[in-house]
PDB file of N, CA, C and O in Angstrom:
ATOM      1  N   GLN A  30     128.384 135.360 133.804  1.00 51.00           N
ATOM      2  CA  GLN A  30     127.096 135.770 133.271  1.00 51.00           C
ATOM      3  C   GLN A  30     127.300 136.575 132.007  1.00 51.00           C
ATOM      4  O   GLN A  30     127.527 137.770 132.062  1.00 51.00           O
ATOM      5  N   GLY A  31     127.229 135.884 130.892  1.00 51.00           N
ATOM      6  CA  GLY A  31     127.416 136.552 129.618  1.00 51.00           C
ATOM      7  C   GLY A  31     126.098 136.923 128.988  1.00 51.00           C
ATOM      8  O   GLY A  31     125.033 136.814 129.596  1.00 51.00           O
ATOM      9  N   ASP A  32     126.200 137.343 127.757  1.00 51.00           N
ATOM     10  CA  ASP A  32     125.006 137.710 126.997  1.00 51.00           C
ATOM     11  C   ASP A  32     124.436 136.437 126.380  1.00 51.00           C
ATOM     12  O   ASP A  32     124.876 135.986 125.340  1.00 51.00           O
ATOM     13  N   TRP A  33     123.440 135.845 127.040  1.00 52.00           N
ATOM     14  CA  TRP A  33     122.877 134.575 126.588  1.00 52.00           C
ATOM     15  C   TRP A  33     122.214 134.681 125.230  1.00 52.00           C
ATOM     16  O   TRP A  33     122.111 133.708 124.506  1.00 52.00           O
ATOM     17  N   SER A  34     121.770 135.853 124.846  1.00 52.00           N
ATOM     18  CA  SER A  34     121.066 135.993 123.570  1.00 52.00           C
ATOM     19  C   SER A  34     121.967 135.690 122.386  1.00 52.00           C
ATOM     20  O   SER A  34     121.497 135.315 121.331  1.00 52.00           O
ATOM     21  N   SER A  35     123.274 135.825 122.548  1.00 52.00           N
ATOM     22  CA  SER A  35     124.186 135.540 121.446  1.00 52.00           C
ATOM     23  C   SER A  35     124.277 134.038 121.181  1.00 52.00           C
ATOM     24  O   SER A  35     124.754 133.613 120.150  1.00 52.00           O
ATOM     25  N   ASP A  36     123.810 133.210 122.142  1.00 55.00           N
ATOM     26  CA  ASP A  36     123.847 131.769 121.985  1.00 55.00           C
ATOM     27  C   ASP A  36     122.574 131.208 121.361  1.00 55.00           C
ATOM     28  O   ASP A  36     122.464 130.020 121.121  1.00 55.00           O
ATOM     29  N   VAL A  37     121.589 132.061 121.100  1.00 55.00           N
ATOM     30  CA  VAL A  37     120.314 131.612 120.552  1.00 55.00           C
ATOM     31  C   VAL A  37     120.339 131.776 119.038  1.00 55.00           C
ATOM     32  O   VAL A  37     120.617 132.847 118.534  1.00 55.00           O
ATOM     33  N   CYS A  38     120.042 130.683 118.345  1.00 54.00           N
ATOM     34  CA  CYS A  38     119.986 130.714 116.881  1.00 54.00           C
ATOM     35  C   CYS A  38     118.541 130.916 116.442  1.00 54.00           C
ATOM     36  O   CYS A  38     117.609 130.603 117.180  1.00 54.00           O
ATOM     37  N   SER A  39     118.346 131.385 115.230  1.00 53.00           N
ATOM     38  CA  SER A  39     116.987 131.557 114.730  1.00 53.00           C
ATOM     39  C   SER A  39     116.274 130.210 114.652  1.00 53.00           C
ATOM     40  O   SER A  39     115.062 130.134 114.814  1.00 53.00           O
ATOM     41  N   SER A  40     117.025 129.120 114.429  1.00 53.00           N
ATOM     42  CA  SER A  40     116.392 127.801 114.372  1.00 53.00           C
ATOM     43  C   SER A  40     115.848 127.382 115.732  1.00 53.00           C
ATOM     44  O   SER A  40     114.949 126.564 115.822  1.00 53.00           O
ATOM     45  N   ASP A  41     116.400 127.941 116.813  1.00 54.00           N
ATOM     46  CA  ASP A  41     115.903 127.640 118.154  1.00 54.00           C
ATOM     47  C   ASP A  41     114.550 128.299 118.404  1.00 54.00           C
ATOM     48  O   ASP A  41     113.849 127.934 119.330  1.00 54.00           O
ATOM     49  N   LEU A  42     114.201 129.283 117.590  1.00 61.00           N
ATOM     50  CA  LEU A  42     112.976 130.047 117.781  1.00 61.00           C
ATOM     51  C   LEU A  42     111.891 129.640 116.785  1.00 61.00           C
ATOM     52  O   LEU A  42     110.947 130.372 116.572  1.00 61.00           O
ATOM     53  N   SER A  43     112.031 128.458 116.191  1.00 69.00           N
ATOM     54  CA  SER A  43     111.074 128.029 115.179  1.00 69.00           C
ATOM     55  C   SER A  43     109.693 127.808 115.782  1.00 69.00           C
ATOM     56  O   SER A  43     109.541 127.621 116.977  1.00 69.00           O
ATOM     57  N   SER A  44     108.712 127.816 114.922  1.00 85.00           N
ATOM     58  CA  SER A  44     107.328 127.620 115.340  1.00 85.00           C
ATOM     59  C   SER A  44     107.136 126.199 115.843  1.00 85.00           C
ATOM     60  O   SER A  44     107.806 125.280 115.388  1.00 85.00           O
ATOM     61  N   PRO A  45     106.180 126.014 116.736  1.00 94.00           N
ATOM     62  CA  PRO A  45     105.928 124.659 117.240  1.00 94.00           C
ATOM     63  C   PRO A  45     105.378 123.746 116.145  1.00 94.00           C
ATOM     64  O   PRO A  45     104.668 124.192 115.251  1.00 94.00           O
ATOM     65  N   ILE A  46     105.721 122.468 116.242  1.00 96.00           N
ATOM     66  CA  ILE A  46     105.223 121.465 115.301  1.00 96.00           C
ATOM     67  C   ILE A  46     103.754 121.196 115.631  1.00 96.00           C
ATOM     68  O   ILE A  46     103.418 120.864 116.759  1.00 96.00           O
ATOM     69  N   LEU A  47     102.878 121.378 114.651  1.00 97.00           N
ATOM     70  CA  LEU A  47     101.443 121.185 114.849  1.00 97.00           C
ATOM     71  C   LEU A  47     100.930 119.897 114.230  1.00 97.00           C
ATOM     72  O   LEU A  47      99.837 119.444 114.546  1.00 97.00           O
ATOM     73  N   VAL A  48     101.733 119.319 113.328  1.00 98.00           N
ATOM     74  CA  VAL A  48     101.373 118.086 112.634  1.00 98.00           C
ATOM     75  C   VAL A  48     102.617 117.200 112.615  1.00 98.00           C
ATOM     76  O   VAL A  48     103.704 117.680 112.313  1.00 98.00           O
ATOM     77  N   SER A  49     102.447 115.917 112.933  1.00 97.00           N
ATOM     78  CA  SER A  49     103.567 114.969 112.971  1.00 97.00           C
ATOM     79  C   SER A  49     103.293 113.789 112.049  1.00 97.00           C
ATOM     80  O   SER A  49     102.132 113.459 111.787  1.00 97.00           O
ATOM     81  N   PRO A  50     104.359 113.111 111.563  1.00 97.00           N
ATOM     82  CA  PRO A  50     104.163 111.944 110.709  1.00 97.00           C
ATOM     83  C   PRO A  50     103.330 110.876 111.421  1.00 97.00           C
ATOM     84  O   PRO A  50     103.538 110.606 112.601  1.00 97.00           O
ATOM     85  N   GLY A  51     102.377 110.292 110.703  1.00 97.00           N
ATOM     86  CA  GLY A  51     101.526 109.250 111.263  1.00 97.00           C
ATOM     87  C   GLY A  51     100.312 109.778 112.019  1.00 97.00           C
ATOM     88  O   GLY A  51      99.429 109.013 112.379  1.00 97.00           O
ATOM     89  N   GLN A  52     100.273 111.077 112.240  1.00 98.00           N
ATOM     90  CA  GLN A  52      99.163 111.684 112.982  1.00 98.00           C
ATOM     91  C   GLN A  52      97.934 111.799 112.091  1.00 98.00           C
ATOM     92  O   GLN A  52      98.027 112.142 110.916  1.00 98.00           O
ATOM     93  N   GLU A  53      96.759 111.522 112.662  1.00 98.00           N
ATOM     94  CA  GLU A  53      95.515 111.747 111.934  1.00 98.00           C
ATOM     95  C   GLU A  53      95.252 113.248 111.912  1.00 98.00           C
ATOM     96  O   GLU A  53      95.338 113.918 112.942  1.00 98.00           O
ATOM     97  N   VAL A  54      94.984 113.771 110.725  1.00 98.00           N
ATOM     98  CA  VAL A  54      94.727 115.201 110.564  1.00 98.00           C
ATOM     99  C   VAL A  54      93.421 115.414 109.814  1.00 98.00           C
ATOM    100  O   VAL A  54      92.965 114.530 109.085  1.00 98.00           O
ATOM    101  N   ALA A  55      92.836 116.557 110.007  1.00 98.00           N
ATOM    102  CA  ALA A  55      91.632 116.943 109.277  1.00 98.00           C
ATOM    103  C   ALA A  55      92.072 117.798 108.090  1.00 98.00           C
ATOM    104  O   ALA A  55      92.665 118.853 108.273  1.00 98.00           O
ATOM    105  N   MET A  56      91.812 117.295 106.878  1.00 98.00           N
ATOM    106  CA  MET A  56      92.127 118.075 105.681  1.00 98.00           C
ATOM    107  C   MET A  56      90.875 118.826 105.262  1.00 98.00           C
ATOM    108  O   MET A  56      89.814 118.226 105.058  1.00 98.00           O
ATOM    109  N   ILE A  57      91.007 120.120 105.139  1.00 97.00           N
ATOM    110  CA  ILE A  57      89.879 120.977 104.767  1.00 97.00           C
ATOM    111  C   ILE A  57      90.050 121.416 103.317  1.00 97.00           C
ATOM    112  O   ILE A  57      91.088 121.933 102.929  1.00 97.00           O
ATOM    113  N   PHE A  58      89.010 121.171 102.534  1.00 96.00           N
ATOM    114  CA  PHE A  58      88.966 121.590 101.136  1.00 96.00           C
ATOM    115  C   PHE A  58      87.858 122.610 101.009  1.00 96.00           C
ATOM    116  O   PHE A  58      86.712 122.336 101.347  1.00 96.00           O
ATOM    117  N   SER A  59      88.215 123.808 100.551  1.00 93.00           N
ATOM    118  CA  SER A  59      87.215 124.869 100.376  1.00 93.00           C
ATOM    119  C   SER A  59      87.289 125.411  98.962  1.00 93.00           C
ATOM    120  O   SER A  59      88.378 125.701  98.451  1.00 93.00           O
ATOM    121  N   GLN A  60      86.128 125.550  98.346  1.00 91.00           N
ATOM    122  CA  GLN A  60      86.053 126.187  97.035  1.00 91.00           C
ATOM    123  C   GLN A  60      84.674 126.812  96.917  1.00 91.00           C
ATOM    124  O   GLN A  60      83.662 126.112  96.946  1.00 91.00           O
ATOM    125  N   GLY A  61      84.657 128.121  96.841  1.00 93.00           N
ATOM    126  CA  GLY A  61      83.387 128.829  96.801  1.00 93.00           C
ATOM    127  C   GLY A  61      82.621 128.593  98.092  1.00 93.00           C
ATOM    128  O   GLY A  61      83.148 128.731  99.180  1.00 93.00           O
ATOM    129  N   SER A  62      81.375 128.172  97.953  1.00 95.00           N
ATOM    130  CA  SER A  62      80.551 127.921  99.141  1.00 95.00           C
ATOM    131  C   SER A  62      80.647 126.470  99.616  1.00 95.00           C
ATOM    132  O   SER A  62      80.003 126.094 100.594  1.00 95.00           O
ATOM    133  N   ILE A  63      81.471 125.666  98.924  1.00 94.00           N
ATOM    134  CA  ILE A  63      81.620 124.256  99.297  1.00 94.00           C
ATOM    135  C   ILE A  63      82.821 124.094 100.223  1.00 94.00           C
ATOM    136  O   ILE A  63      83.905 124.597  99.953  1.00 94.00           O
ATOM    137  N   GLN A  64      82.600 123.369 101.320  1.00 95.00           N
ATOM    138  CA  GLN A  64      83.696 123.042 102.228  1.00 95.00           C
ATOM    139  C   GLN A  64      83.560 121.583 102.640  1.00 95.00           C
ATOM    140  O   GLN A  64      82.519 121.161 103.116  1.00 95.00           O
ATOM    141  N   LEU A  65      84.630 120.825 102.411  1.00 94.00           N
ATOM    142  CA  LEU A  65      84.662 119.417 102.779  1.00 94.00           C
ATOM    143  C   LEU A  65      85.774 119.186 103.781  1.00 94.00           C
ATOM    144  O   LEU A  65      86.794 119.871 103.750  1.00 94.00           O
ATOM    145  N   GLU A  66      85.591 118.193 104.644  1.00 96.00           N
ATOM    146  CA  GLU A  66      86.634 117.832 105.598  1.00 96.00           C
ATOM    147  C   GLU A  66      86.824 116.316 105.536  1.00 96.00           C
ATOM    148  O   GLU A  66      85.861 115.568 105.626  1.00 96.00           O
ATOM    149  N   LEU A  67      88.073 115.894 105.335  1.00 96.00           N
ATOM    150  CA  LEU A  67      88.404 114.479 105.282  1.00 96.00           C
ATOM    151  C   LEU A  67      89.416 114.156 106.363  1.00 96.00           C
ATOM    152  O   LEU A  67      90.319 114.957 106.627  1.00 96.00           O
ATOM    153  N   ASN A  68      89.286 112.983 106.981  1.00 97.00           N
ATOM    154  CA  ASN A  68      90.292 112.521 107.924  1.00 97.00           C
ATOM    155  C   ASN A  68      91.387 111.819 107.139  1.00 97.00           C
ATOM    156  O   ASN A  68      91.103 110.893 106.369  1.00 97.00           O
ATOM    157  N   CYS A  69      92.618 112.277 107.313  1.00 98.00           N
ATOM    158  CA  CYS A  69      93.754 111.759 106.576  1.00 98.00           C
ATOM    159  C   CYS A  69      94.915 111.524 107.540  1.00 98.00           C
ATOM    160  O   CYS A  69      94.804 111.811 108.723  1.00 98.00           O
ATOM    161  N   GLU A  70      96.027 111.020 106.999  1.00 98.00           N
ATOM    162  CA  GLU A  70      97.218 110.775 107.802  1.00 98.00           C
ATOM    163  C   GLU A  70      98.375 111.600 107.274  1.00 98.00           C
ATOM    164  O   GLU A  70      98.669 111.579 106.079  1.00 98.00           O
ATOM    165  N   SER A  71      99.027 112.310 108.166  1.00 98.00           N
ATOM    166  CA  SER A  71     100.168 113.123 107.779  1.00 98.00           C
ATOM    167  C   SER A  71     101.373 112.237 107.499  1.00 98.00           C
ATOM    168  O   SER A  71     101.604 111.249 108.192  1.00 98.00           O
ATOM    169  N   ARG A  72     102.134 112.592 106.486  1.00 98.00           N
ATOM    170  CA  ARG A  72     103.364 111.883 106.148  1.00 98.00           C
ATOM    171  C   ARG A  72     104.597 112.665 106.593  1.00 98.00           C
ATOM    172  O   ARG A  72     105.713 112.155 106.509  1.00 98.00           O
ATOM    173  N   GLN A  73     104.386 113.916 107.052  1.00 97.00           N
ATOM    174  CA  GLN A  73     105.494 114.785 107.436  1.00 97.00           C
ATOM    175  C   GLN A  73     105.108 115.594 108.663  1.00 97.00           C
ATOM    176  O   GLN A  73     103.933 115.724 108.980  1.00 97.00           O
ATOM    177  N   SER A  74     106.118 116.165 109.306  1.00 97.00           N
ATOM    178  CA  SER A  74     105.841 117.101 110.386  1.00 97.00           C
ATOM    179  C   SER A  74     105.829 118.510 109.809  1.00 97.00           C
ATOM    180  O   SER A  74     106.454 118.771 108.780  1.00 97.00           O
ATOM    181  N   GLY A  75     105.112 119.402 110.477  1.00 97.00           N
ATOM    182  CA  GLY A  75     105.057 120.767 109.989  1.00 97.00           C
ATOM    183  C   GLY A  75     104.515 121.733 111.015  1.00 97.00           C
ATOM    184  O   GLY A  75     103.763 121.364 111.919  1.00 97.00           O
ATOM    185  N   SER A  76     104.939 122.970 110.865  1.00 97.00           N
ATOM    186  CA  SER A  76     104.471 124.077 111.690  1.00 97.00           C
ATOM    187  C   SER A  76     103.451 124.872 110.895  1.00 97.00           C
ATOM    188  O   SER A  76     103.292 124.672 109.685  1.00 97.00           O
ATOM    189  N   LYS A  77     102.786 125.801 111.537  1.00 97.00           N
ATOM    190  CA  LYS A  77     101.765 126.611 110.873  1.00 97.00           C
ATOM    191  C   LYS A  77     102.347 127.295 109.635  1.00 97.00           C
ATOM    192  O   LYS A  77     103.411 127.900 109.689  1.00 97.00           O
ATOM    193  N   GLY A  78     101.635 127.149 108.512  1.00 97.00           N
ATOM    194  CA  GLY A  78     102.047 127.773 107.262  1.00 97.00           C
ATOM    195  C   GLY A  78     102.933 126.910 106.385  1.00 97.00           C
ATOM    196  O   GLY A  78     103.134 127.209 105.214  1.00 97.00           O
ATOM    197  N   GLU A  79     103.461 125.804 106.930  1.00 97.00           N
ATOM    198  CA  GLU A  79     104.333 124.935 106.147  1.00 97.00           C
ATOM    199  C   GLU A  79     103.521 123.945 105.325  1.00 97.00           C
ATOM    200  O   GLU A  79     102.413 123.571 105.699  1.00 97.00           O
ATOM    201  N   GLN A  80     104.100 123.508 104.201  1.00 98.00           N
ATOM    202  CA  GLN A  80     103.460 122.506 103.365  1.00 98.00           C
ATOM    203  C   GLN A  80     103.854 121.119 103.842  1.00 98.00           C
ATOM    204  O   GLN A  80     105.026 120.883 104.161  1.00 98.00           O
ATOM    205  N   VAL A  81     102.890 120.214 103.900  1.00 98.00           N
ATOM    206  CA  VAL A  81     103.139 118.820 104.267  1.00 98.00           C
ATOM    207  C   VAL A  81     102.376 117.900 103.332  1.00 98.00           C
ATOM    208  O   VAL A  81     101.338 118.267 102.789  1.00 98.00           O
ATOM    209  N   GLN A  82     102.909 116.707 103.148  1.00 98.00           N
ATOM    210  CA  GLN A  82     102.253 115.688 102.344  1.00 98.00           C
ATOM    211  C   GLN A  82     101.380 114.848 103.271  1.00 98.00           C
ATOM    212  O   GLN A  82     101.803 114.491 104.364  1.00 98.00           O
ATOM    213  N   ILE A  83     100.181 114.529 102.809  1.00 98.00           N
ATOM    214  CA  ILE A  83      99.288 113.668 103.584  1.00 98.00           C
ATOM    215  C   ILE A  83      98.723 112.595 102.674  1.00 98.00           C
ATOM    216  O   ILE A  83      98.765 112.710 101.445  1.00 98.00           O
ATOM    217  N   TYR A  84      98.187 111.546 103.285  1.00 98.00           N
ATOM    218  CA  TYR A  84      97.558 110.450 102.558  1.00 98.00           C
ATOM    219  C   TYR A  84      96.173 110.231 103.137  1.00 98.00           C
ATOM    220  O   TYR A  84      95.997 110.215 104.354  1.00 98.00           O
ATOM    221  N   CYS A  85      95.207 110.043 102.254  1.00 97.00           N
ATOM    222  CA  CYS A  85      93.834 109.801 102.683  1.00 97.00           C
ATOM    223  C   CYS A  85      93.430 108.380 102.288  1.00 97.00           C
ATOM    224  O   CYS A  85      93.365 108.064 101.098  1.00 97.00           O
ATOM    225  N   GLN A  86      93.201 107.535 103.282  1.00 95.00           N
ATOM    226  CA  GLN A  86      92.795 106.148 103.036  1.00 95.00           C
ATOM    227  C   GLN A  86      91.456 106.091 102.303  1.00 95.00           C
ATOM    228  O   GLN A  86      91.242 105.260 101.434  1.00 95.00           O
ATOM    229  N   GLU A  87      90.563 107.008 102.655  1.00 93.00           N
ATOM    230  CA  GLU A  87      89.216 107.014 102.066  1.00 93.00           C
ATOM    231  C   GLU A  87      89.239 107.199 100.551  1.00 93.00           C
ATOM    232  O   GLU A  87      88.508 106.549  99.813  1.00 93.00           O
ATOM    233  N   THR A  88      90.109 108.102 100.075  1.00 94.00           N
ATOM    234  CA  THR A  88      90.199 108.369  98.640  1.00 94.00           C
ATOM    235  C   THR A  88      91.372 107.644  97.989  1.00 94.00           C
ATOM    236  O   THR A  88      91.483 107.631  96.769  1.00 94.00           O
ATOM    237  N   ARG A  89      92.278 107.107  98.829  1.00 97.00           N
ATOM    238  CA  ARG A  89      93.503 106.440  98.370  1.00 97.00           C
ATOM    239  C   ARG A  89      94.365 107.357  97.523  1.00 97.00           C
ATOM    240  O   ARG A  89      94.953 106.945  96.516  1.00 97.00           O
ATOM    241  N   LYS A  90      94.429 108.628  97.950  1.00 97.00           N
ATOM    242  CA  LYS A  90      95.226 109.619  97.229  1.00 97.00           C
ATOM    243  C   LYS A  90      96.139 110.361  98.192  1.00 97.00           C
ATOM    244  O   LYS A  90      95.895 110.422  99.389  1.00 97.00           O
ATOM    245  N   LYS A  91      97.196 110.952  97.601  1.00 98.00           N
ATOM    246  CA  LYS A  91      98.115 111.799  98.354  1.00 98.00           C
ATOM    247  C   LYS A  91      97.807 113.250  98.011  1.00 98.00           C
ATOM    248  O   LYS A  91      97.424 113.565  96.881  1.00 98.00           O
ATOM    249  N   TYR A  92      97.998 114.110  98.995  1.00 98.00           N
ATOM    250  CA  TYR A  92      97.699 115.533  98.816  1.00 98.00           C
ATOM    251  C   TYR A  92      98.845 116.383  99.358  1.00 98.00           C
ATOM    252  O   TYR A  92      99.506 115.999 100.317  1.00 98.00           O
ATOM    253  N   THR A  93      99.035 117.526  98.732  1.00 98.00           N
ATOM    254  CA  THR A  93      99.919 118.549  99.274  1.00 98.00           C
ATOM    255  C   THR A  93      99.010 119.533  99.992  1.00 98.00           C
ATOM    256  O   THR A  93      98.023 120.009  99.417  1.00 98.00           O
ATOM    257  N   THR A  94      99.338 119.816 101.243  1.00 98.00           N
ATOM    258  CA  THR A  94      98.485 120.659 102.072  1.00 98.00           C
ATOM    259  C   THR A  94      99.321 121.686 102.824  1.00 98.00           C
ATOM    260  O   THR A  94     100.548 121.599 102.860  1.00 98.00           O
ATOM    261  N   LYS A  95      98.632 122.635 103.446  1.00 98.00           N
ATOM    262  CA  LYS A  95      99.291 123.650 104.275  1.00 98.00           C
ATOM    263  C   LYS A  95      98.754 123.514 105.695  1.00 98.00           C
ATOM    264  O   LYS A  95      97.539 123.416 105.897  1.00 98.00           O
ATOM    265  N   VAL A  96      99.661 123.503 106.664  1.00 98.00           N
ATOM    266  CA  VAL A  96      99.264 123.399 108.066  1.00 98.00           C
ATOM    267  C   VAL A  96      98.588 124.701 108.491  1.00 98.00           C
ATOM    268  O   VAL A  96      99.154 125.791 108.316  1.00 98.00           O
ATOM    269  N   ILE A  97      97.366 124.585 109.035  1.00 97.00           N
ATOM    270  CA  ILE A  97      96.634 125.782 109.483  1.00 97.00           C
ATOM    271  C   ILE A  97      96.350 125.772 110.974  1.00 97.00           C
ATOM    272  O   ILE A  97      95.933 126.776 111.527  1.00 97.00           O
ATOM    273  N   GLY A  98      96.575 124.640 111.623  1.00 97.00           N
ATOM    274  CA  GLY A  98      96.347 124.546 113.062  1.00 97.00           C
ATOM    275  C   GLY A  98      96.783 123.189 113.563  1.00 97.00           C
ATOM    276  O   GLY A  98      97.255 122.346 112.799  1.00 97.00           O
ATOM    277  N   ALA A  99      96.613 122.944 114.849  1.00 97.00           N
ATOM    278  CA  ALA A  99      96.983 121.653 115.436  1.00 97.00           C
ATOM    279  C   ALA A  99      96.096 120.558 114.851  1.00 97.00           C
ATOM    280  O   ALA A  99      94.882 120.572 115.033  1.00 97.00           O
ATOM    281  N   GLY A 100      96.716 119.657 114.086  1.00 97.00           N
ATOM    282  CA  GLY A 100      95.969 118.561 113.486  1.00 97.00           C
ATOM    283  C   GLY A 100      95.063 118.968 112.345  1.00 97.00           C
ATOM    284  O   GLY A 100      94.192 118.206 111.946  1.00 97.00           O
ATOM    285  N   GLU A 101      95.263 120.167 111.802  1.00 98.00           N
ATOM    286  CA  GLU A 101      94.423 120.670 110.696  1.00 98.00           C
ATOM    287  C   GLU A 101      95.293 121.150 109.545  1.00 98.00           C
ATOM    288  O   GLU A 101      96.262 121.882 109.753  1.00 98.00           O
ATOM    289  N   VAL A 102      94.913 120.730 108.345  1.00 98.00           N
ATOM    290  CA  VAL A 102      95.624 121.155 107.135  1.00 98.00           C
ATOM    291  C   VAL A 102      94.615 121.602 106.089  1.00 98.00           C
ATOM    292  O   VAL A 102      93.452 121.201 106.107  1.00 98.00           O
ATOM    293  N   GLN A 103      95.086 122.440 105.185  1.00 98.00           N
ATOM    294  CA  GLN A 103      94.235 122.947 104.097  1.00 98.00           C
ATOM    295  C   GLN A 103      94.745 122.389 102.780  1.00 98.00           C
ATOM    296  O   GLN A 103      95.952 122.423 102.511  1.00 98.00           O
ATOM    297  N   TRP A 104      93.839 121.863 101.964  1.00 97.00           N
ATOM    298  CA  TRP A 104      94.193 121.296 100.659  1.00 97.00           C
ATOM    299  C   TRP A 104      94.815 122.359  99.760  1.00 97.00           C
ATOM    300  O   TRP A 104      94.304 123.477  99.652  1.00 97.00           O
ATOM    301  N   LEU A 105      95.918 121.990  99.094  1.00 98.00           N
ATOM    302  CA  LEU A 105      96.527 122.854  98.077  1.00 98.00           C
ATOM    303  C   LEU A 105      96.426 122.201  96.706  1.00 98.00           C
ATOM    304  O   LEU A 105      96.054 122.836  95.737  1.00 98.00           O
ATOM    305  N   ARG A 106      96.781 120.912  96.627  1.00 97.00           N
ATOM    306  CA  ARG A 106      96.685 120.184  95.357  1.00 97.00           C
ATOM    307  C   ARG A 106      96.723 118.678  95.614  1.00 97.00           C
ATOM    308  O   ARG A 106      97.238 118.213  96.619  1.00 97.00           O
ATOM    309  N   THR A 107      96.174 117.966  94.648  1.00 96.00           N
ATOM    310  CA  THR A 107      96.186 116.503  94.673  1.00 96.00           C
ATOM    311  C   THR A 107      97.388 116.023  93.892  1.00 96.00           C
ATOM    312  O   THR A 107      97.692 116.563  92.818  1.00 96.00           O
ATOM    313  N   GLN A 108      98.069 115.015  94.395  1.00 93.00           N
ATOM    314  CA  GLN A 108      99.262 114.509  93.699  1.00 93.00           C
ATOM    315  C   GLN A 108      98.902 113.408  92.742  1.00 93.00           C
ATOM    316  O   GLN A 108      97.949 112.716  92.888  1.00 93.00           O
TER     317      GLN A 108
END
């Protein structure tokens, strides 16, 4: 019975993945009093606060977004 904590790496304690590649996500765009939500597809996996690339079939554009919740991302910029 050793000190098990010495076997734990910081990478083992990473945040849970909230968005996965191919998953449908809600992209939220907010500016001033305007808020839009588009259904898009994630191209990457990500945890809360991480940036992921998504694609929106409706607009046929790619976006850089930030993961804010399970299946939810916030628009940062259009590619």
